[in-house]
Coordinates of C-alpha atoms and ligand atoms in Angstrom, one line a residue:
X1 CA 0.0 0.0 0.1
X2 CA 1.2 3.7 -1.0
X3 CA 1.3 5.7 2.2
X4 CA 0.3 9.3 1.2
X5 CA 1.1 12.4 3.4
X6 CA -0.8 15.6 3.0
X7 CA 0.1 18.8 4.8
X8 CA -2.2 21.1 6.3
X9 CA -1.5 24.8 6.9
X10 CA -2.9 25.2 10.4
X11 CA -3.6 28.9 9.5
X12 CA -5.5 27.8 6.3
X13 CA -6.9 24.7 6.6
X14 CA -7.6 23.0 3.0
X15 CA -11.0 21.5 3.4
X16 CA -10.2 19.2 0.5
X17 CA -7.7 17.3 2.5
X18 CA -10.0 16.7 5.2
X19 CA -12.9 15.4 2.9
X20 CA -10.5 13.1 1.4
X21 CA -9.4 11.9 4.6
X22 CA -13.0 11.6 5.8
X23 CA -13.8 9.6 2.6
X24 CA -11.2 7.1 3.6
X25 CA -12.4 6.5 7.1
X26 CA -15.9 6.4 5.8
X27 CA -14.5 3.3 3.4
X28 CA -13.1 1.9 6.9
X29 CA -9.9 2.3 6.1
X30 CA -6.9 4.2 8.7
X31 CA -5.8 7.7 8.7
X32 CA -3.1 8.9 11.0
X33 CA -3.5 12.7 12.2
X34 CA -2.2 15.2 14.8
X35 CA -3.6 15.6 18.4
X36 CA -2.4 17.8 21.0
X37 CA -0.7 15.1 22.6
X38 CA 0.6 12.5 19.9
X39 CA -0.3 11.6 16.4
X40 CA -3.3 9.2 16.4
X41 CA -4.2 6.0 14.1
X42 CA -7.8 7.0 13.2
X43 CA -10.5 4.4 11.9
X44 CA -14.3 4.7 12.6
X45 CA -14.9 3.7 16.1
X46 CA -18.2 2.4 15.2
X47 CA -16.8 0.2 12.5
X48 CA -15.6 -3.2 13.9
X49 CA -14.0 -4.1 10.7
X50 CA -12.3 -0.6 10.3
X51 CA -11.0 -0.9 14.1
X52 CA -9.6 -4.1 13.4
X53 CA -7.1 -2.8 10.9
X54 CA -5.9 -0.4 13.6
X55 CA -4.5 -3.7 15.4
X56 CA -2.9 -5.4 12.3
X57 CA -1.0 -1.9 11.3
X58 CA 0.1 -1.3 14.7
X59 CA 0.8 -5.3 15.9
X60 CA -1.1 -4.5 18.7
X61 CA -2.4 -7.4 21.0
X62 CA -6.6 -7.2 20.6
X63 CA -7.0 -7.4 24.4
X64 CA -5.6 -3.8 24.5
X65 CA -8.7 -1.4 24.1
X66 CA -8.7 1.9 21.9
X67 CA -9.8 5.4 22.8
X68 CA -12.7 7.0 21.2
X69 CA -12.2 10.4 20.1
X70 CA -15.2 12.6 19.6
X71 CA -15.7 16.4 18.6
X72 CA -17.9 18.7 20.4
X73 CA -21.2 18.0 18.9
X74 CA -20.8 14.3 19.6
X75 CA -23.0 13.5 22.8
X76 CA -20.9 11.4 25.1
X77 CA -24.0 9.9 26.3
X78 CA -24.3 7.9 23.3
X79 CA -20.9 5.9 24.0
X80 CA -21.4 5.3 27.6
X81 CA -24.4 3.8 30.0
X82 CA -24.2 7.3 32.1
X83 CA -22.4 10.2 32.6
X84 CA -22.4 11.0 36.4
X85 CA -21.9 14.3 38.0
X86 CA -18.6 14.0 39.0
X87 CA -17.7 13.2 35.2
X88 CA -19.7 16.0 34.2
X89 CA -17.8 18.3 36.2
X90 CA -14.2 17.1 35.0
X91 CA -15.0 17.5 31.2
X92 CA -16.5 20.4 31.5
X93 CA -13.2 21.9 33.0
X94 CA -10.8 19.8 31.0
X95 CA -12.3 18.9 27.6
X96 CA -11.3 19.4 25.1
X97 CA -7.9 18.4 26.1
X98 CA -5.6 15.6 26.6
X99 CA -7.8 13.9 29.2
X100 CA -9.3 10.6 28.6
X101 CA -12.2 9.3 30.6
X102 CA -13.3 5.6 31.1
X103 CA -16.9 5.0 31.7
X104 CA -19.5 1.9 31.3
X105 CA -19.9 1.5 27.6
X106 CA -23.2 1.6 26.0
X107 CA -24.6 -1.2 23.6
X108 CA -23.4 0.9 20.2
X109 CA -19.7 0.1 21.1
X110 CA -18.1 -2.8 19.1
X111 CA -16.1 -5.3 21.4
X112 CA -12.9 -4.7 19.6
X113 CA -13.0 -1.0 20.8
X114 CA -13.1 -2.3 24.4
X115 CA -10.9 -5.5 24.2
X116 CA -14.1 -7.0 25.2
X117 CA -14.6 -5.4 28.5
X118 CA -17.6 -3.4 29.8
X119 CA -15.9 0.1 29.5
X120 CA -14.7 2.3 27.0
X121 CA -12.2 5.3 26.8
X122 CA -13.4 8.5 25.4
X123 CA -11.4 11.7 24.9
X124 CA -12.3 15.0 23.0
X125 CA -9.2 16.5 21.8
X126 CA -8.0 20.1 21.9
X127 CA -6.0 20.2 18.7
X128 CA -7.8 22.2 16.3
X129 CA -6.8 19.7 13.2
X130 CA -8.0 16.7 15.1
X131 CA -11.3 18.4 15.9
X132 CA -11.9 19.3 12.4
X133 CA -10.8 15.8 11.0
X134 CA -13.5 14.2 13.6
X135 CA -16.4 16.4 12.3
X136 CA -15.6 15.6 8.8
X137 CA -15.6 12.2 9.3
X138 CA -19.0 12.4 11.3
X139 CA -18.5 9.3 13.8
X140 CA -16.3 8.9 16.9
X141 CA -12.7 7.9 16.0
X142 CA -10.8 5.0 17.4
X143 CA -7.1 6.2 17.6
X144 CA -4.2 4.8 19.5
X145 CA -1.1 6.3 19.3
X146 CA 0.3 6.0 15.4
X147 CA 3.1 3.9 16.3
X148 CA 4.0 0.1 15.6
X149 CA 3.3 -1.4 19.4
X150 CA 6.4 -1.3 21.8
X151 CA 7.7 1.9 20.0
X152 CA 7.9 5.5 21.3
X153 CA 4.6 7.5 20.3
X154 CA 4.9 9.7 17.4
X155 CA 4.5 13.4 17.6
X156 CA 5.2 14.6 14.2
X157 CA 4.4 13.1 10.8
X158 CA 7.8 11.8 10.0
X159 CA 8.0 9.5 12.9
X160 CA 4.5 8.2 11.8
X161 CA 5.8 7.6 8.3
X162 CA 8.7 5.8 9.7
X163 CA 6.4 3.2 11.4
X164 CA 3.6 3.2 9.3
X165 CA 4.8 3.6 5.6
X166 CA 3.1 0.9 3.4
X167 CA 0.6 -0.1 6.5
X168 CA -2.0 2.7 5.9
X169 CA -3.2 4.8 3.1
X170 CA -2.9 8.6 4.4
X171 CA -0.9 10.5 7.2
X172 CA -2.2 14.3 7.6
X173 CA 0.7 16.4 8.4
X174 CA 0.0 18.9 10.8
X175 CA 3.5 19.7 12.4
X176 CA 4.9 18.8 15.8
X177 CA 2.5 17.9 18.5
X178 CA 2.2 20.6 21.2
X179 CA 2.4 18.4 24.5
X180 CA 4.3 15.1 23.4
X181 CA 3.2 12.6 25.7
X182 CA -0.4 10.9 25.6
X183 CA -3.5 12.0 27.7
X184 CA -4.2 11.3 31.0
X185 CA -6.3 8.4 31.6
X186 CA -8.7 8.2 34.1
X187 CA -11.4 5.3 35.4
X188 CA -14.4 6.9 36.1
X189 CA -16.5 3.8 36.1
X190 CA -15.0 3.0 39.7
X191 CA -16.7 4.5 43.0
X192 CA -13.1 5.8 43.7
X193 CA -12.0 7.2 40.1
X194 CA -8.2 6.2 39.4
X195 CA -5.6 7.6 37.1
X196 CA -4.4 4.6 34.7
X197 CA -1.9 6.8 33.1
X198 CA -0.5 9.9 34.2
X199 CA -0.3 12.8 31.2
X200 CA 0.0 16.3 31.0
X201 CA -2.8 16.6 33.7
X202 CA -1.1 15.5 36.7
X203 CA -2.5 13.5 39.9
X204 CA -2.2 16.8 41.5
X205 CA -3.9 18.9 39.1
X206 CA -7.1 16.1 38.7
X207 CA -7.3 16.2 42.4
X208 CA -8.7 19.7 42.2
X209 CA -11.4 18.6 40.2
X210 CA -12.0 14.8 41.9
X211 CA -10.9 15.1 45.6
X212 CA -10.9 11.4 45.9
X213 CA -9.1 10.3 42.7
X214 CA -6.1 7.6 43.3
X215 CA -3.4 6.7 41.3
X216 CA -3.1 3.2 39.9
X217 CA -1.0 0.9 42.3
X218 CA 1.4 0.1 39.5
X219 CA 2.4 4.1 39.2
X220 CA 3.0 4.0 43.1
X221 CA 4.6 0.6 43.1
X222 CA 6.3 -0.9 40.2
X223 CA 5.9 -4.4 41.5
X224 CA 2.3 -4.1 41.0
X225 CA 0.4 -5.0 37.8
X226 CA -1.4 -2.2 36.1
X227 CA -5.1 -2.1 35.7
X228 CA -5.0 -0.6 32.2
X229 CA -4.0 -3.5 29.4
X230 CA -2.0 -1.2 27.3
X231 CA 0.3 -0.2 30.6
X232 CA 1.5 -3.7 31.2
X233 CA 3.3 -4.3 27.5
X234 CA 6.6 -3.3 26.5
X235 CA 6.5 0.4 25.4
X236 CA 8.1 3.6 24.5
X237 CA 11.2 1.6 23.4
X238 CA 13.9 2.9 21.6
X239 CA 16.0 -0.3 19.7
X240 CA 19.0 0.9 21.4
X241 CA 19.3 -0.4 25.1
X242 CA 18.6 2.7 27.2
X243 CA 19.6 3.7 31.0
X244 CA 18.2 6.7 32.8
X245 CA 20.0 8.3 35.4
X246 CA 18.2 10.6 38.2
X247 CA 19.6 12.9 40.8
X248 CA 22.5 15.6 41.3
X249 CA 25.4 13.0 40.3
X250 CA 23.8 11.8 37.2
X251 CA 25.6 13.9 34.6
X252 CA 28.9 12.7 36.1
X253 CA 27.9 9.2 35.8
X254 CA 26.6 9.6 32.4
X255 CA 30.0 10.7 31.5
X256 CA 31.8 8.0 33.0
X257 CA 29.7 5.6 31.5
X258 CA 29.8 7.0 28.2
X259 CA 33.5 6.9 27.7
X260 CA 33.5 3.6 29.0
X261 CA 31.0 2.2 26.4
X262 CA 32.7 4.3 23.3
X263 CA 36.2 2.6 24.7
X264 CA 34.4 -0.8 24.3
X265 CA 33.6 0.3 20.6
X266 CA 29.9 1.4 21.3
X267 CA 28.2 4.4 19.5
X268 CA 26.8 5.9 22.5
X269 CA 23.5 8.3 22.2
X270 CA 23.4 10.9 25.2
X271 CA 20.0 12.8 26.4
X272 CA 20.8 15.8 28.7
X273 CA 19.3 18.9 29.7
X274 CA 20.6 22.3 27.7
X275 CA 23.2 22.9 30.0
X276 CA 25.0 20.2 29.9
X277 CA 25.1 19.3 26.3
X278 CA 28.3 20.9 25.9
X279 CA 30.1 18.5 28.0
X280 CA 29.0 15.6 25.6
X281 CA 30.2 16.9 22.3
X282 CA 32.2 14.2 21.2
X283 CA 29.0 11.6 21.5
X284 CA 25.6 11.9 19.6
X285 CA 24.0 14.0 22.0
X286 CA 20.4 15.5 22.2
X287 CA 19.1 17.9 24.4
X288 CA 15.8 17.6 26.8
X289 CA 15.4 21.3 26.9
X290 CA 15.5 23.4 30.1
X291 CA 15.8 21.3 33.2
X292 CA 13.3 23.6 35.1
X293 CA 10.6 23.2 32.2
X294 CA 9.4 19.8 32.0
X295 CA 6.8 21.2 29.6
X296 CA 9.6 21.2 26.9
X297 CA 11.0 17.7 28.0
X298 CA 7.5 15.9 27.5
X299 CA 7.6 17.9 24.1
X300 CA 10.9 16.4 22.8
X301 CA 11.2 13.2 24.7
X302 CA 10.0 10.7 22.1
X303 CA 11.3 12.4 19.2
X304 CA 14.9 12.5 20.7
X305 CA 14.6 8.9 21.3
X306 CA 13.5 8.1 17.5
X307 CA 16.3 10.6 16.5
X308 CA 18.7 8.8 18.2
X309 CA 17.5 5.4 17.1
X310 CA 17.9 6.7 13.6
X311 CA 21.4 7.7 14.3
X312 CA 22.2 4.0 15.1
X313 CA 23.5 4.2 18.6
X314 CA 24.0 1.1 20.4
X315 CA 23.2 2.6 24.1
X316 CA 21.3 5.7 25.0
X317 CA 22.6 7.1 28.3
X318 CA 19.9 9.8 29.8
X319 CA 19.2 11.9 32.1
X320 CA 15.8 11.5 33.9
X321 CA 13.8 13.9 36.9
X322 CA 11.8 13.6 39.9
X323 CA 8.7 11.3 40.2
X324 CA 6.2 14.0 40.8
X325 CA 3.9 16.2 39.0
X326 CA 4.5 16.1 35.1
X327 CA 8.0 14.5 36.0
X328 CA 5.8 11.3 37.3
X329 CA 4.2 11.4 33.5
X330 CA 7.8 11.6 31.9
X331 CA 9.4 9.1 34.2
X332 CA 6.3 6.5 33.6
X333 CA 7.5 6.5 29.8
X334 CA 11.1 6.7 30.4
X335 CA 11.0 3.8 32.9
X336 CA 9.3 1.8 30.2
X337 CA 11.6 3.0 27.5
X338 CA 14.7 1.9 29.7
X339 CA 12.8 -1.4 30.5
X340 CA 13.2 -0.6 34.4
X341 CA 17.1 0.7 34.1
X342 CA 16.6 3.7 36.2
X343 CA 19.5 4.6 38.8
X344 CA 18.6 7.1 41.5
X345 CA 22.1 8.8 42.4
Ligands
TXA401 O1 -3.2 11.2 24.1 C1 -3.6 10.1 23.8 O2 -4.1 9.4 24.5 C2 -3.2 9.2 22.5 C3 -4.1 10.2 21.4 C4 -3.9 9.7 20.0 O3 -5.3 10.4 21.6 N1 -3.7 7.7 22.2 C5 -3.6 7.1 23.0 O4 -3.7 5.8 22.9 O5 -2.2 7.2 23.9 P1 -3.0 4.4 23.0 O6 -4.0 2.9 22.7 O7 -1.9 4.2 22.7 O8 -3.5 4.4 24.7 C6 -4.4 4.1 25.3 C7 -4.3 3.4 26.4 C8 -3.8 2.1 26.6 O9 -2.9 2.0 27.6 C9 -4.9 1.2 27.0 O10 -4.9 0.1 27.5 C10 -5.8 2.5 27.7 O11 -5.7 3.5 27.3 N2 -7.3 2.0 27.8 C11 -7.9 2.3 26.4 N3 -9.5 1.8 26.6 C12 -9.3 1.2 28.1 C13 -10.6 0.8 29.0 N4 -11.6 0.2 28.6 N5 -9.9 0.4 30.2 C14 -8.6 0.6 30.8 N6 -7.7 1.1 29.7 C15 -7.8 1.5 28.4
MG402 MG1 0.3 4.0 22.4

């Protein structure tokens, strides 16, 4: 299959491209599109045959459920059994945006979307192009991140193409995703709502709207099995082995190890903050941005991992951050990228 990339100027959106994309969706095929978090791999969420193609294109196990994306005109009530008052309050404040809510599903949701379970995940994205695209499709769009399962989520059209070339007919190129890590997933079907995946909206922030919200056990204790199916798989992984160092002595440690690996003949990739990049000029080094700005770090992390892979490094040594606030969301990804190789120094 030929994969077409069509670039859309956000200032002057070409309706022909959106019509073309919507036609593909209506035919039951897949379209990758930008959202404010990461790029999504979209299909008609009410067409089980179309949604099934997502799993094939991504090599995704079918027990891992999908998020349905809706625009502002679509009634959440149609997709779920009931929208309770606390969920109404939450989405009134945080939608459209990087927040996915899980509720008991209604009877119109195909089993392939929910992994056979009785709940469904729904998100109303904020990105203007995502919203226009969904509106033109006139159906809820099922969309996981547009990467091959296990790889870092793509935050631009080039990274989607790298994984999806030949697997899908169309990628809408809307530039780079604002946020760069996926939405916060909260299970509102429970008596005590629970964050299953932290994202741009942190636990601390969600607490302002849902005071009794908890964090999934697996986010507090690494030995616990996550409640969300997708969280238990290998994830966000670059091809190279990766090690992450946190704390005051991390840069020194990265330097020592980088030299050691270099002497062993390995090509070393380095991911450190702006202020330290010059210390690593003899290595393949990319910046994580300003250390005091975790928003910048989440914006660049996945793209940097993919760029280091394309530079064919053998090992990635990266600086991590404290496991709190947005740092918790970032470290949730880094832990998986590094298969748990996190060192607190
Ligand atoms: O920001 C995002 O959420 C992006 C963009 C494209 O919207 N999408 C995304 O989808 O990250 P995906 O499939 O890569 O991650 C969705 C996560 C998975 O861990 C999945 O297991 C979980 O949400 N999930 C989906 N439906 C669920 C459900 N009914 N119950 C529990 N977990 C669910
Ligand atoms: Mg994903």
